[in-house]
Coordinates of C-alpha atoms in Angstrom, one line a residue:
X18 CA 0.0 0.0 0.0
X19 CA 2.6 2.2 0.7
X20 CA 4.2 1.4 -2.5
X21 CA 0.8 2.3 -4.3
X22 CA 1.2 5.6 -2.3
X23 CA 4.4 6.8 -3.2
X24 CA 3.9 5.7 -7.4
X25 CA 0.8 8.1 -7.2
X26 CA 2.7 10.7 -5.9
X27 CA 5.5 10.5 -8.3
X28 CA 2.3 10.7 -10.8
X29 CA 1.3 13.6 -9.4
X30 CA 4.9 15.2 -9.3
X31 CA 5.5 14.4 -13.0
X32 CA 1.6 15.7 -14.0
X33 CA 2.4 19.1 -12.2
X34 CA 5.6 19.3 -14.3
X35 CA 4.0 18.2 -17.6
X36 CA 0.4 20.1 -17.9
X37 CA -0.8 17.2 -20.2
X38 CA -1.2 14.7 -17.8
X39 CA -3.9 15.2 -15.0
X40 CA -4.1 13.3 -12.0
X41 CA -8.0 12.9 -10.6
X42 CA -8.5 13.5 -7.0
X43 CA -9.8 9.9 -5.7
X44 CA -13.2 10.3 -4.8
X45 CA -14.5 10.0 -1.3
X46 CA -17.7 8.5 -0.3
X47 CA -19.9 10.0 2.5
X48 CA -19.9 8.1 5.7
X49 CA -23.5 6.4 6.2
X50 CA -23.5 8.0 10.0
X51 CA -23.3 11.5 8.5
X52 CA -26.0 10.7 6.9
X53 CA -27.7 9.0 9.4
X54 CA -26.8 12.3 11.1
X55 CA -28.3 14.4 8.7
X56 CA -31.3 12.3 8.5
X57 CA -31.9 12.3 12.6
X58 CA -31.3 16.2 13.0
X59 CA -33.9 16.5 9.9
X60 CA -36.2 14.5 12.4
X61 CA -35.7 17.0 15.1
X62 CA -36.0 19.7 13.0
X63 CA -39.5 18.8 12.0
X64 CA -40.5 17.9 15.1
X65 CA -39.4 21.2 16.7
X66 CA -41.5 23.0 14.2
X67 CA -44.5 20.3 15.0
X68 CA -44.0 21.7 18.5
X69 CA -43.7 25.0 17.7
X70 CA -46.8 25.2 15.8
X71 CA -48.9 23.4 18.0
X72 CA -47.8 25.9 21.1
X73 CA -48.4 28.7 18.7
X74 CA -52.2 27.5 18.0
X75 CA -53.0 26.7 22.0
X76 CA -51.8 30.4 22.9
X77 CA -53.8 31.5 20.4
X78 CA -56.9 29.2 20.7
X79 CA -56.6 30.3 24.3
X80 CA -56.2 34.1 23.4
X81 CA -59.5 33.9 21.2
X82 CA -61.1 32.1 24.6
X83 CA -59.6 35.1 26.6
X84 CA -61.0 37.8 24.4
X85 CA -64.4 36.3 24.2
X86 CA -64.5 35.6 27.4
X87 CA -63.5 39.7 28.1
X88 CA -66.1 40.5 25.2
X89 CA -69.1 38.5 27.1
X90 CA -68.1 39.8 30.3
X91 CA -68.1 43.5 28.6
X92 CA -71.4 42.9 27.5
X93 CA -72.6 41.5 30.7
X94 CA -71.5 44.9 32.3
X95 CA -73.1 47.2 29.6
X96 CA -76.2 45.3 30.1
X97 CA -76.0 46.0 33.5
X98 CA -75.2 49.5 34.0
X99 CA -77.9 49.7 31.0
X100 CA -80.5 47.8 33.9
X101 CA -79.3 50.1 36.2
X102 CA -79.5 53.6 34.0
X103 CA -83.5 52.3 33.4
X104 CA -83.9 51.7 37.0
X105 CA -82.9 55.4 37.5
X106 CA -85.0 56.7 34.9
X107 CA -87.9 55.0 36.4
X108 CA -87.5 56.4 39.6
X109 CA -86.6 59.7 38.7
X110 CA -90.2 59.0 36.3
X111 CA -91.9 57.9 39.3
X112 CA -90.7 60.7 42.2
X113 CA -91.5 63.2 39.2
X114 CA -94.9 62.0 39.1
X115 CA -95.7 61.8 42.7
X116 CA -94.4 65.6 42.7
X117 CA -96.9 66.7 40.1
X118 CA -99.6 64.4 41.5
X119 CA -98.4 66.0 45.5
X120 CA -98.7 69.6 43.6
X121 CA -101.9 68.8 41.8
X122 CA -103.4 67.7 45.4
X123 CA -102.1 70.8 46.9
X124 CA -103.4 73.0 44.5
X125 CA -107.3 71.5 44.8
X126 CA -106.9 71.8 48.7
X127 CA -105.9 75.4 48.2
X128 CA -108.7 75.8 45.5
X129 CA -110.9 74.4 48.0
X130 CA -110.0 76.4 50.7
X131 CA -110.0 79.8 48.4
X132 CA -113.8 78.7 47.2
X133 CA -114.8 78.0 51.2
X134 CA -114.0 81.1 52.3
X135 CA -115.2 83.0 49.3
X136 CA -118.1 81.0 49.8
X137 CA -118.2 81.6 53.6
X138 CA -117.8 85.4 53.0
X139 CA -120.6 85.4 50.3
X140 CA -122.5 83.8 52.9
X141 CA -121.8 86.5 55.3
X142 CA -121.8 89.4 52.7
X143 CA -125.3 88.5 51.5
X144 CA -126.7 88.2 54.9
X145 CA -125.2 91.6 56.2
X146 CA -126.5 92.4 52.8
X147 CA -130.0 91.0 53.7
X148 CA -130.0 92.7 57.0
X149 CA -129.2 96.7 56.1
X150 CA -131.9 95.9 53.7
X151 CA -134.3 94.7 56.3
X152 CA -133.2 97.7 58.1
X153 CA -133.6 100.3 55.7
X154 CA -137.3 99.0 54.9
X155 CA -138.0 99.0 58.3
X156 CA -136.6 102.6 58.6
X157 CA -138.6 103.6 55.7
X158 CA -141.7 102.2 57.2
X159 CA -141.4 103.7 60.0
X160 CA -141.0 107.1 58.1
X161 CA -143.8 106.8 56.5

């Protein structure tokens, strides 16, 4: 072997002297555990990227489950505060109402009261009205 070594090299040393003879590099053959290598960090690759994917699509499936849950719970407070807003408005409706009604009741009790005593004083006017006239007929009469 070493004999097969050296003749090659003398080949070599004579082809780099004369340009017309070429000497082809032996060719070399890949190992089968470089590829087997290859072929197992292809694997991983893959398999990272399976991975990968699969996180990516939880964290989002669970951001879409975050923001609905956020949106319903928005919605449950609008809703709410909504409830509450009519709740207001009905009682502001319903003291408003009881006002007018209280001023309504207020104002036929004072109507009431103005007609009694116009009433009363009619009453009184028409008799001291009735009496000077009894009076002056009876002065008159007794004039005449």
């Amino acid at each position: 072997m070493a004999s097969s070594t050296l003749s090659k090299l003398a080949i070599a040393r004579t082809s780099i002297r004369n340009s017309k003879q070429f000497l082809a590099p032996k060719p070399r053959y890949i190992q089968a555990s470089t590829h087997q290598d290859a072929s197992a960090t292809c694997e991983k690759t893959t398999d990272a990227i399976k991975q990968g994917a699969d996180h990516a699509m939880k964290a989002s499936g669970d951001m879409k489950t975050k923001a609905a849950s956020t949106a319903q719970q928005m919605s449950q407070f609008t809703k709410d505060k909504a409830g509450k807003v009519s709740e207001t408005a009905q009682d502001i409706g319903d003291k408003a109402k009881q006002t007018v009604q209280d001023a309504w009741g207020s104002a036929k009790d004072t109507a009431q009261n103005v007609k009694d005593n116009l009433l009363g004083k009619a009453d009184k006017s028409k008799e001291a009205v009735k009496q000077n006239a009894e009076q002056v007929t009876k002065s008159m009469n007794t004039k005449n």
